């Protein structure tokens, strides 16, 4: 597992703010027709949180995640990342943020079909502005090792099972050591065993200091997270932080 | 993103779909191949003709009796075999712009040595003929003024005649029969092959006075002459002199319609060749332009298909941090890669066919040398690259502007 420079402690709350949204709105425009999907989202996410965004399909949870991950633009309100306004970033800055600060794990894996595991995991590094080419292979191998796929490095991605594919996607997401890893229904296309493996991998990333934001509609998946944000019809209906309970439990068990 | 990454990504994309890439490149391959082949063949032919002009010497002129009709009109010959007299030749020799002149009388008949027989062109001419025609012997000597004076029955024979009659054995000093008269062979000419698509190794040259005696001709069948440097001045001088001597009135337009003689020169041929060469170049460039344009459309078409097919891949690349420029360059380099590779394959095929063609033609025409036009190759490569950029820019821009999440959702 690649070490990170981020805070390694579990005291996520009260730590420095990573993401902040104020009355964030999103509408899709089809010709003249406006279809609103997110309303007045107020959200503060700190470094090293493990968050699950839950909600039925159509609730806007994926859209919210895409906006937070700089893949989509919001149409109202404010989105601040490290205190910087997202709407003020130009195309190249957005590309740089995507290359260095955030990464995604998709439900549909989105691997390059005719490329090997190694090539797939290495892909983000060729767009990384600061990591030198000489470090690529080493970093790639480390990331593959972190998801236990070293034996499969030379396999083509379409020779892998669903669970293996998603682990490749996770390796690809962590190879640049981003601050936030977004996961959009990462277990949605997987059987339960593979799903558990994938969630364990994400949890390990979290314990190594990464901020994890995942979208799911499965309670079992969401239970891995420390904080669950529930969305319904484009609005936050519930925001529960289980962190303190957990911490308390752990401290109790240590006392015994 | 490093340039190296761009190239490796582009080359992977091209090599993954080999058959499609090849078919896409076909237009470029054929276009570039055709240009390389045609310019190569053109250069070879030019080389042959220039070689012959060189051989004749740029200052060589020939005067024939008769007229080939109005310029640009019908080309029916108006023969007038008695137009050129030996006095004309002497008068022309007086011109300061003419250095030497040799009247020619053709003698009909065959050549025999024992039972062997050959079919030569028997040329009666003065010793200046050798100089004018740039002839060299491989054995023996030319005939000289003495032979001319005493109308000796001596012959200088072409290499082919020597082969036909003597099969490589020594010919000099042998007695042969020409048009049923006995001649002594005094020299054998060096083989030269074809000049202006005419075999000149089948010549037999005898003294002019002897030829006149044999045929009873009082007129020349042609003059060959050498001019001083400015052949155009000599050209005009000779023409003016002959018109004056023959009492020819020049039409108002200054054309040669009324002349009873024709003046031809090697330099004239060179000029015509230059004109032909320029129009050939223009023609080939047009063909190249059209085929590269058509090939370019094919490239653009397949690049658009390829961009559409890889919409999700482009979305993913953007999601992991690719800039617009990275995507733009990737598609553009892919397109240039296709046209350039097509261009290189086309050049290889063009040179290959050109070479095989040259090897085949060489068997019939020894002067035909394999040649390629380096300029045309570079031009073809440059045009292939420009085609790649010109027809790749639209698909590349289209790809670079894709919205990441929409591209990722593309089915």
XYZ file of C-alpha atoms in Angstrom, chain A residues 93-224:
132
model
C -6.949 23.493 -14.062
C -9.832 21.041 -13.917
C -7.726 18.511 -15.817
C -4.881 19.061 -13.357
C -7.192 18.551 -10.357
C -8.527 15.348 -11.919
C -4.958 14.195 -12.529
C -3.583 14.950 -9.076
C -6.266 15.405 -6.405
C -9.176 13.096 -7.129
C -9.803 9.757 -8.744
C -12.742 7.563 -9.586
C -13.829 3.968 -9.322
C -16.771 3.375 -11.619
C -19.559 0.840 -11.429
C -18.797 -0.229 -15.020
C -15.028 -0.447 -14.250
C -14.159 1.523 -17.443
C -10.908 -0.256 -18.118
C -9.178 -0.051 -21.495
C -10.270 -3.355 -23.046
C -7.218 -4.327 -25.084
C -4.687 -3.125 -22.570
C -2.990 -5.128 -19.824
C -3.599 -4.650 -16.108
C -0.264 -2.860 -15.899
C -1.128 -0.478 -18.740
C -4.544 0.243 -17.268
C -3.187 1.076 -13.850
C -0.419 3.190 -15.362
C -2.839 5.265 -17.458
C -3.385 8.174 -15.003
C 0.368 8.567 -14.541
C 0.908 9.588 -18.170
C -1.377 12.561 -17.572
C 0.141 13.436 -14.181
C 1.943 16.775 -14.340
C 4.599 16.137 -11.693
C 5.306 12.413 -11.332
C 8.364 11.690 -13.516
C 8.178 8.943 -16.132
C 10.961 7.049 -14.378
C 8.756 6.469 -11.328
C 5.768 5.209 -13.269
C 6.525 1.525 -13.313
C 7.430 1.351 -9.642
C 4.289 3.217 -8.574
C 2.149 1.086 -10.863
C 3.576 -2.140 -9.451
C 2.995 -0.899 -5.905
C -0.629 -0.039 -6.677
C -1.221 -3.442 -8.264
C 0.373 -5.121 -5.267
C -1.947 -3.166 -2.970
C -4.961 -4.861 -4.578
C -3.258 -8.280 -4.685
C -3.128 -8.558 -8.473
C 0.642 -8.746 -8.986
C 0.256 -12.214 -10.542
C -2.173 -10.782 -13.086
C -0.118 -7.747 -14.170
C 0.215 -8.941 -17.751
C -3.374 -10.134 -18.162
C -5.532 -8.203 -20.570
C -8.344 -6.504 -18.727
C -11.034 -8.477 -20.563
C -9.479 -11.725 -19.273
C -10.339 -10.785 -15.694
C -13.388 -11.475 -13.533
C -15.631 -8.628 -12.413
C -14.088 -8.479 -8.938
C -10.576 -8.452 -10.382
C -11.547 -5.718 -12.827
C -12.825 -3.538 -10.021
C -9.630 -4.107 -8.053
C -7.679 -2.994 -11.131
C -9.893 0.106 -11.195
C -9.064 0.720 -7.520
C -5.352 0.302 -8.209
C -5.738 2.816 -11.036
C -7.521 5.175 -8.655
C -4.784 5.060 -6.035
C -1.741 5.035 -8.295
C -1.533 8.846 -8.292
C -2.086 8.923 -4.518
C -4.994 11.344 -4.740
C -6.625 13.018 -1.773
C -10.105 11.797 -2.542
C -11.202 8.566 -4.141
C -14.755 8.590 -5.455
C -16.462 5.265 -5.958
C -19.703 5.121 -7.909
C -21.584 1.928 -6.954
C -18.258 0.054 -6.859
C -19.954 -3.211 -5.900
C -22.990 -2.763 -8.119
C -21.806 -5.156 -10.832
C -20.222 -7.687 -8.484
C -21.243 -10.828 -6.608
C -21.241 -10.551 -2.842
C -17.808 -12.142 -2.271
C -16.118 -9.866 -4.790
C -18.077 -6.967 -3.375
C -16.723 -7.597 0.085
C -13.154 -7.788 -1.278
C -13.600 -4.469 -3.040
C -15.018 -2.826 0.068
C -12.132 -4.187 2.144
C -9.728 -2.650 -0.344
C -11.467 0.723 -0.072
C -11.471 0.496 3.705
C -7.746 -0.167 3.665
C -7.232 2.937 1.517
C -9.189 4.895 4.063
C -7.123 3.623 6.944
C -4.048 4.744 4.982
C -5.274 8.289 4.965
C -7.346 8.620 1.808
C -10.684 10.358 1.805
C -13.280 7.995 0.365
C -16.632 9.068 -1.001
C -18.804 6.304 -2.343
C -22.247 6.201 -3.832
C -24.444 3.209 -3.212
C -28.016 2.166 -2.710
C -27.086 -0.908 -0.672
C -27.177 -0.523 3.096
C -24.566 -3.268 3.534
C -22.094 -1.359 1.401
C -22.893 1.944 3.071
C -22.252 0.387 6.483
C -18.520 0.329 5.743
